[in-house]
CSV table of C-alpha atoms in Angstrom, one decimal:
chain,number,residue,atom,x,y,z
F,144,UNK,CA,-7.3,-88.3,-207.8
F,145,UNK,CA,-9.9,-89.9,-205.5
F,146,UNK,CA,-11.8,-87.5,-203.4
F,147,UNK,CA,-13.6,-89.3,-200.6
F,148,UNK,CA,-11.9,-89.4,-197.2
F,149,UNK,CA,-12.9,-91.2,-194.0
F,150,UNK,CA,-11.4,-90.0,-190.7
F,151,UNK,CA,-11.7,-92.4,-187.7
F,152,UNK,CA,-11.6,-90.4,-184.5
F,153,UNK,CA,-13.0,-86.9,-184.1
F,154,UNK,CA,-10.6,-85.6,-181.5
F,155,UNK,CA,-8.1,-82.8,-182.0
F,156,UNK,CA,-6.1,-84.5,-184.7
F,157,UNK,CA,-9.1,-86.2,-186.5
F,158,UNK,CA,-11.1,-83.0,-186.6
F,159,UNK,CA,-8.1,-81.1,-187.9
F,160,UNK,CA,-7.5,-83.6,-190.7
F,161,UNK,CA,-11.2,-83.5,-191.6
F,162,UNK,CA,-11.1,-79.7,-191.6
F,163,UNK,CA,-8.1,-79.2,-194.0
F,164,UNK,CA,-9.4,-82.0,-196.3
F,165,UNK,CA,-13.0,-80.6,-196.6
F,166,UNK,CA,-11.5,-77.1,-197.1
F,167,UNK,CA,-9.4,-78.6,-200.0
F,168,UNK,CA,-12.5,-80.1,-201.6
F,169,UNK,CA,-12.6,-83.6,-200.3
F,170,UNK,CA,-15.9,-85.2,-199.2
F,171,UNK,CA,-15.3,-86.3,-195.6
F,172,UNK,CA,-16.9,-88.9,-193.4
F,173,UNK,CA,-15.9,-88.2,-189.8
F,174,UNK,CA,-16.5,-91.2,-187.6
F,175,UNK,CA,-16.4,-91.6,-183.8
F,176,UNK,CA,-18.1,-93.8,-181.3
F,177,UNK,CA,-20.4,-91.2,-179.7
F,178,UNK,CA,-22.5,-88.3,-181.0
F,179,UNK,CA,-21.0,-86.2,-178.2
F,180,UNK,CA,-17.5,-86.7,-179.6
F,181,UNK,CA,-18.7,-85.9,-183.1
F,182,UNK,CA,-20.4,-82.7,-181.9
F,183,UNK,CA,-17.1,-81.6,-180.1
F,184,UNK,CA,-15.2,-82.3,-183.3
F,185,UNK,CA,-17.5,-80.4,-185.6
F,186,UNK,CA,-17.7,-77.5,-183.1
F,187,UNK,CA,-13.9,-77.3,-183.1
F,188,UNK,CA,-13.9,-77.2,-186.9
F,189,UNK,CA,-16.6,-74.5,-187.0
F,190,UNK,CA,-14.8,-72.2,-184.5
F,191,UNK,CA,-11.6,-72.6,-186.4
F,192,UNK,CA,-13.2,-71.5,-189.6
F,193,UNK,CA,-15.0,-68.7,-187.8
F,194,UNK,CA,-11.6,-67.4,-186.8
F,195,UNK,CA,-10.3,-67.7,-190.3
F,196,UNK,CA,-13.3,-65.7,-191.7
F,197,UNK,CA,-12.9,-63.0,-189.0
F,198,UNK,CA,-9.3,-62.6,-189.9
F,199,UNK,CA,-10.1,-62.4,-193.6
F,200,UNK,CA,-8.2,-65.6,-194.4
F,201,UNK,CA,-11.3,-67.3,-195.7
F,202,UNK,CA,-14.7,-66.3,-197.2
F,203,UNK,CA,-17.8,-67.2,-195.1
F,204,UNK,CA,-19.3,-68.9,-198.2
F,205,UNK,CA,-16.2,-71.1,-198.6
F,206,UNK,CA,-16.4,-72.1,-194.9
F,207,UNK,CA,-20.1,-73.0,-195.3
F,208,UNK,CA,-19.3,-75.0,-198.4
F,209,UNK,CA,-16.5,-76.9,-196.7
F,210,UNK,CA,-18.7,-77.7,-193.7
F,211,UNK,CA,-21.3,-79.1,-196.1
F,212,UNK,CA,-18.7,-81.6,-197.3
F,213,UNK,CA,-18.4,-83.1,-193.8
F,214,UNK,CA,-20.8,-85.8,-192.7
F,215,UNK,CA,-20.5,-87.4,-189.3
F,216,UNK,CA,-21.4,-91.0,-188.2
F,217,UNK,CA,-21.0,-93.5,-185.4
F,218,UNK,CA,-21.4,-96.4,-188.0
F,219,UNK,CA,-18.1,-97.8,-189.2
F,220,UNK,CA,-19.9,-99.2,-192.3
F,221,UNK,CA,-20.5,-95.6,-193.5
F,222,UNK,CA,-16.8,-95.4,-194.4
F,223,UNK,CA,-17.0,-98.4,-196.8
F,224,UNK,CA,-16.7,-96.4,-200.1
F,225,UNK,CA,-13.8,-94.1,-199.0
F,226,UNK,CA,-10.8,-93.9,-201.2
F,227,UNK,CA,-8.5,-92.9,-198.3
F,228,UNK,CA,-9.1,-93.7,-194.6
F,229,UNK,CA,-7.1,-92.0,-191.9
F,230,UNK,CA,-7.2,-93.4,-188.4
F,231,UNK,CA,-6.6,-90.8,-185.7
F,232,UNK,CA,-7.5,-92.6,-182.4
F,233,UNK,CA,-5.6,-93.0,-179.1
F,234,UNK,CA,-1.9,-94.0,-179.3
F,235,UNK,CA,-2.3,-97.5,-178.1
F,236,UNK,CA,-1.6,-100.5,-180.4
F,237,UNK,CA,-4.5,-102.6,-179.1
F,238,UNK,CA,-7.0,-99.7,-180.0
F,239,UNK,CA,-5.5,-99.3,-183.4
F,240,UNK,CA,-5.6,-103.0,-184.0
F,241,UNK,CA,-9.3,-103.1,-183.3
F,242,UNK,CA,-9.9,-100.3,-185.8
F,243,UNK,CA,-7.8,-101.7,-188.5
F,244,UNK,CA,-9.3,-105.2,-188.2
F,245,UNK,CA,-12.7,-103.6,-188.6
F,246,UNK,CA,-11.6,-101.4,-191.5
F,247,UNK,CA,-10.1,-104.5,-193.3
F,248,UNK,CA,-13.6,-106.1,-193.3
F,249,UNK,CA,-15.5,-102.9,-194.3
F,250,UNK,CA,-13.5,-100.8,-196.8
F,251,UNK,CA,-12.8,-101.3,-200.5
F,252,UNK,CA,-9.8,-103.5,-201.5
F,253,UNK,CA,-8.2,-100.6,-203.3
F,254,UNK,CA,-8.6,-98.1,-200.4
F,255,UNK,CA,-5.5,-96.6,-198.7
F,256,UNK,CA,-5.5,-97.2,-194.9
F,257,UNK,CA,-3.4,-94.6,-193.1
F,258,UNK,CA,-2.6,-94.2,-189.4
F,259,UNK,CA,-1.8,-90.8,-187.9
F,260,UNK,CA,0.3,-92.4,-185.2
F,261,UNK,CA,3.4,-90.5,-184.2
F,262,UNK,CA,5.4,-93.4,-182.7
F,263,UNK,CA,3.9,-96.9,-183.3
F,264,UNK,CA,5.6,-98.9,-186.1
F,265,UNK,CA,3.3,-99.0,-189.1
F,266,UNK,CA,4.2,-102.6,-189.8
F,267,UNK,CA,2.7,-103.6,-186.3
F,268,UNK,CA,-0.5,-101.8,-187.2
F,269,UNK,CA,-0.7,-103.3,-190.6
F,270,UNK,CA,-0.1,-106.9,-189.4
F,271,UNK,CA,-3.7,-107.4,-188.4
F,272,UNK,CA,-5.0,-106.7,-191.9
F,273,UNK,CA,-5.1,-108.9,-195.0
F,274,UNK,CA,-3.6,-106.0,-197.0
F,275,UNK,CA,-0.5,-104.7,-195.3
F,276,UNK,CA,0.7,-103.3,-198.7
F,277,UNK,CA,-2.3,-100.8,-198.5
F,278,UNK,CA,-1.3,-99.5,-195.1
F,279,UNK,CA,0.8,-96.4,-194.6
F,280,UNK,CA,1.7,-93.9,-191.9
F,281,UNK,CA,0.4,-90.4,-192.3
F,282,UNK,CA,1.6,-88.4,-189.3
F,283,UNK,CA,0.0,-85.0,-189.4
F,284,UNK,CA,1.2,-82.3,-186.9
F,285,UNK,CA,-0.9,-80.4,-184.3
F,286,UNK,CA,-2.7,-78.1,-184.8
F,287,UNK,CA,-3.3,-79.6,-188.3
F,288,UNK,CA,-4.9,-76.4,-189.9
F,289,UNK,CA,-1.7,-74.4,-189.0
F,290,UNK,CA,1.2,-77.0,-189.3
F,291,UNK,CA,2.7,-77.5,-192.8
F,292,UNK,CA,4.2,-81.0,-192.3
F,293,UNK,CA,3.0,-84.5,-192.9
F,294,UNK,CA,5.4,-87.4,-192.3
F,295,UNK,CA,4.6,-90.4,-194.5
F,296,UNK,CA,5.9,-93.7,-193.2
F,297,UNK,CA,6.5,-96.8,-195.3
F,298,UNK,CA,5.7,-100.0,-193.4
F,299,UNK,CA,7.7,-103.2,-194.2
F,300,UNK,CA,5.1,-104.1,-196.9
F,301,UNK,CA,3.7,-100.8,-197.9
F,302,UNK,CA,3.6,-100.6,-201.7
F,303,UNK,CA,4.9,-97.8,-203.9
F,304,UNK,CA,1.3,-97.2,-205.2
F,305,UNK,CA,0.0,-96.8,-201.6
F,306,UNK,CA,2.8,-94.4,-200.7
F,307,UNK,CA,2.2,-92.4,-203.9
F,308,UNK,CA,-1.6,-92.1,-203.2
F,309,UNK,CA,-0.9,-91.0,-199.6
F,310,UNK,CA,1.5,-88.4,-200.8
F,311,UNK,CA,-1.0,-87.1,-203.4
F,312,UNK,CA,-3.6,-86.9,-200.7
F,313,UNK,CA,-1.4,-85.0,-198.2
F,314,UNK,CA,-0.2,-82.6,-200.8
F,315,UNK,CA,-3.8,-82.0,-202.0
F,316,UNK,CA,-4.7,-80.7,-198.5
F,317,UNK,CA,-1.8,-78.3,-198.5
F,318,UNK,CA,0.9,-80.3,-196.6
F,319,UNK,CA,4.6,-80.7,-197.3
F,320,UNK,CA,5.6,-84.3,-197.2
F,321,UNK,CA,8.6,-86.0,-195.8
F,322,UNK,CA,9.0,-89.8,-196.4
F,323,UNK,CA,10.3,-92.2,-193.8
F,324,UNK,CA,11.6,-95.2,-195.7
F,325,UNK,CA,12.3,-97.5,-192.8
F,326,UNK,CA,9.7,-98.2,-190.2
F,327,UNK,CA,11.5,-97.4,-187.0
F,328,UNK,CA,9.5,-96.5,-183.8
F,329,UNK,CA,9.0,-92.8,-183.6
F,330,UNK,CA,9.9,-92.3,-187.3
F,331,UNK,CA,12.0,-89.2,-187.8
F,332,UNK,CA,10.2,-86.3,-186.1
F,333,UNK,CA,9.1,-88.0,-182.9
F,334,UNK,CA,12.6,-89.6,-182.4
F,335,UNK,CA,14.2,-86.2,-182.8
F,336,UNK,CA,11.8,-84.2,-180.4
F,337,UNK,CA,11.7,-87.0,-177.9
F,338,UNK,CA,15.5,-87.2,-177.6
F,339,UNK,CA,15.7,-83.4,-177.3
F,340,UNK,CA,12.9,-83.2,-174.7
F,341,UNK,CA,14.3,-86.0,-172.7
F,342,UNK,CA,17.8,-84.4,-172.5
F,343,UNK,CA,16.4,-81.0,-171.8
F,344,UNK,CA,14.2,-82.4,-169.0
F,345,UNK,CA,17.3,-84.2,-167.5
F,346,UNK,CA,19.3,-80.9,-167.6
F,347,UNK,CA,16.4,-79.1,-165.9
F,348,UNK,CA,15.8,-81.9,-163.4
F,349,UNK,CA,19.5,-82.0,-162.3
F,350,UNK,CA,19.6,-78.1,-161.9
F,351,UNK,CA,22.0,-77.5,-164.7
F,352,UNK,CA,19.9,-74.6,-166.0
F,353,UNK,CA,16.4,-73.1,-165.7
F,354,UNK,CA,13.6,-74.2,-168.2
F,355,UNK,CA,13.7,-70.7,-169.6
F,356,UNK,CA,17.4,-70.7,-170.3
F,357,UNK,CA,17.4,-74.2,-171.8
F,358,UNK,CA,14.6,-73.1,-174.2
F,359,UNK,CA,16.3,-69.8,-174.9
F,360,UNK,CA,19.5,-71.7,-175.8
F,361,UNK,CA,17.6,-73.8,-178.4
F,362,UNK,CA,15.7,-70.8,-179.8
F,363,UNK,CA,18.7,-68.5,-180.2
F,364,UNK,CA,21.5,-71.0,-180.6
F,365,UNK,CA,19.7,-73.4,-183.0
F,366,UNK,CA,17.0,-71.3,-184.5
F,367,UNK,CA,14.2,-73.3,-183.1
F,368,UNK,CA,10.8,-71.6,-183.1
F,369,UNK,CA,10.1,-72.9,-179.6
F,370,UNK,CA,12.3,-74.5,-177.0
F,371,UNK,CA,11.9,-78.3,-176.2
F,372,UNK,CA,10.4,-77.7,-172.7
F,373,UNK,CA,7.8,-75.2,-174.0
F,374,UNK,CA,7.1,-77.7,-176.9
F,375,UNK,CA,6.5,-80.4,-174.3
F,376,UNK,CA,4.0,-78.2,-172.5
F,377,UNK,CA,2.3,-77.4,-175.8
F,378,UNK,CA,2.1,-81.0,-177.0
F,379,UNK,CA,1.4,-82.3,-173.5
F,380,UNK,CA,4.0,-83.8,-171.2
F,381,UNK,CA,1.7,-86.9,-171.0
F,382,UNK,CA,1.7,-87.3,-174.7
F,383,UNK,CA,5.4,-87.0,-175.0
F,384,UNK,CA,6.0,-89.4,-172.1
F,385,UNK,CA,3.8,-91.9,-173.9
F,386,UNK,CA,5.6,-91.4,-177.2
F,387,UNK,CA,9.1,-91.7,-175.6
F,388,UNK,CA,7.9,-94.8,-173.8
F,389,UNK,CA,6.8,-96.4,-177.0
F,390,UNK,CA,10.2,-95.7,-178.7
F,391,UNK,CA,12.2,-96.9,-175.7
F,392,UNK,CA,10.2,-100.1,-175.5
F,393,UNK,CA,10.8,-100.7,-179.2
F,394,UNK,CA,14.5,-99.6,-179.4
F,395,UNK,CA,15.8,-100.2,-175.9
F,396,UNK,CA,17.9,-97.0,-176.6
F,397,UNK,CA,18.5,-95.2,-173.3
F,398,UNK,CA,18.4,-91.8,-174.8
F,399,UNK,CA,14.6,-92.3,-174.9
F,400,UNK,CA,14.2,-93.2,-171.2
F,401,UNK,CA,12.3,-90.3,-169.8
F,402,UNK,CA,13.6,-88.9,-166.5
F,403,UNK,CA,11.7,-89.4,-163.2
F,404,UNK,CA,10.7,-85.7,-163.3
F,405,UNK,CA,8.5,-86.2,-166.4
F,406,UNK,CA,6.8,-89.3,-164.9
F,407,UNK,CA,6.1,-87.4,-161.6
F,408,UNK,CA,4.7,-84.4,-163.5
F,409,UNK,CA,2.2,-86.6,-165.3
F,410,UNK,CA,1.3,-88.4,-162.0
F,411,UNK,CA,0.6,-85.0,-160.5
F,412,UNK,CA,-1.4,-83.8,-163.5
F,413,UNK,CA,1.1,-81.1,-164.4
F,414,UNK,CA,0.9,-81.9,-168.1
F,415,UNK,CA,1.4,-78.5,-169.7
F,416,UNK,CA,-0.8,-75.8,-171.2
F,417,UNK,CA,-4.0,-77.9,-171.1
F,418,UNK,CA,-3.7,-78.3,-167.3
F,419,UNK,CA,-2.3,-74.8,-166.6
F,420,UNK,CA,1.1,-76.1,-165.3
F,421,UNK,CA,4.0,-78.0,-166.8
F,422,UNK,CA,7.6,-76.9,-167.1
F,423,UNK,CA,6.0,-73.4,-167.1
F,424,UNK,CA,2.9,-72.0,-165.4
F,425,UNK,CA,0.1,-70.8,-167.7
């Protein structure tokens, strides 16, 4: 199994992917466009490992060794010899196109190019490369060090070999893989949570039930670990609004049309836990 990984984007998702991969023995190049972003990313990784060590879930020597396997750079050429590249930048097709065009020029022909997108069709991302058969979706879940799942998405031209390599990579860093065989916007998980959150927000908006009662119904009635509105607050109402918008634009399915309430919450900055106010107050 190839053991050199490049992660493009040192935000919450990118740093999390870098963390679990280095911990699993991969040599990781973490790339972002500013040194400040890279410092924030590595600080997040260090503090996560510090918590693991304090709780006895990791030896300090193992954390130090894993940290030594991560190098940071602002130079895209530094990822040229990676076996697997995971893009984890902002969820905007134009931004991802820019990255994948550049990667297409830089990385080895046999490298696997993966996108951590949660909603944008992989075929659209792969279309700007000369190797769409080497492009795959690798949708990790946040926070990456804690969440077990990785959703692998086959684009229209993704090869069996590429999918197998991506699966081997995700499993090597401790994830359980589900495979999405047809490249629909939102894949499986984002479609399901988006439909549930949109309907829950509509029920709340129209006064059918309180946010607490809607979430309690899902937790106790369906065995969900967390209700849909609390999930929206954790993920970010803005993030989910963006994801549902992507799916609705692609599918024209009205069940993904977010209610006015979600748009007004985002306009007001009430986007969940990170702002202190969403469907709940924090």
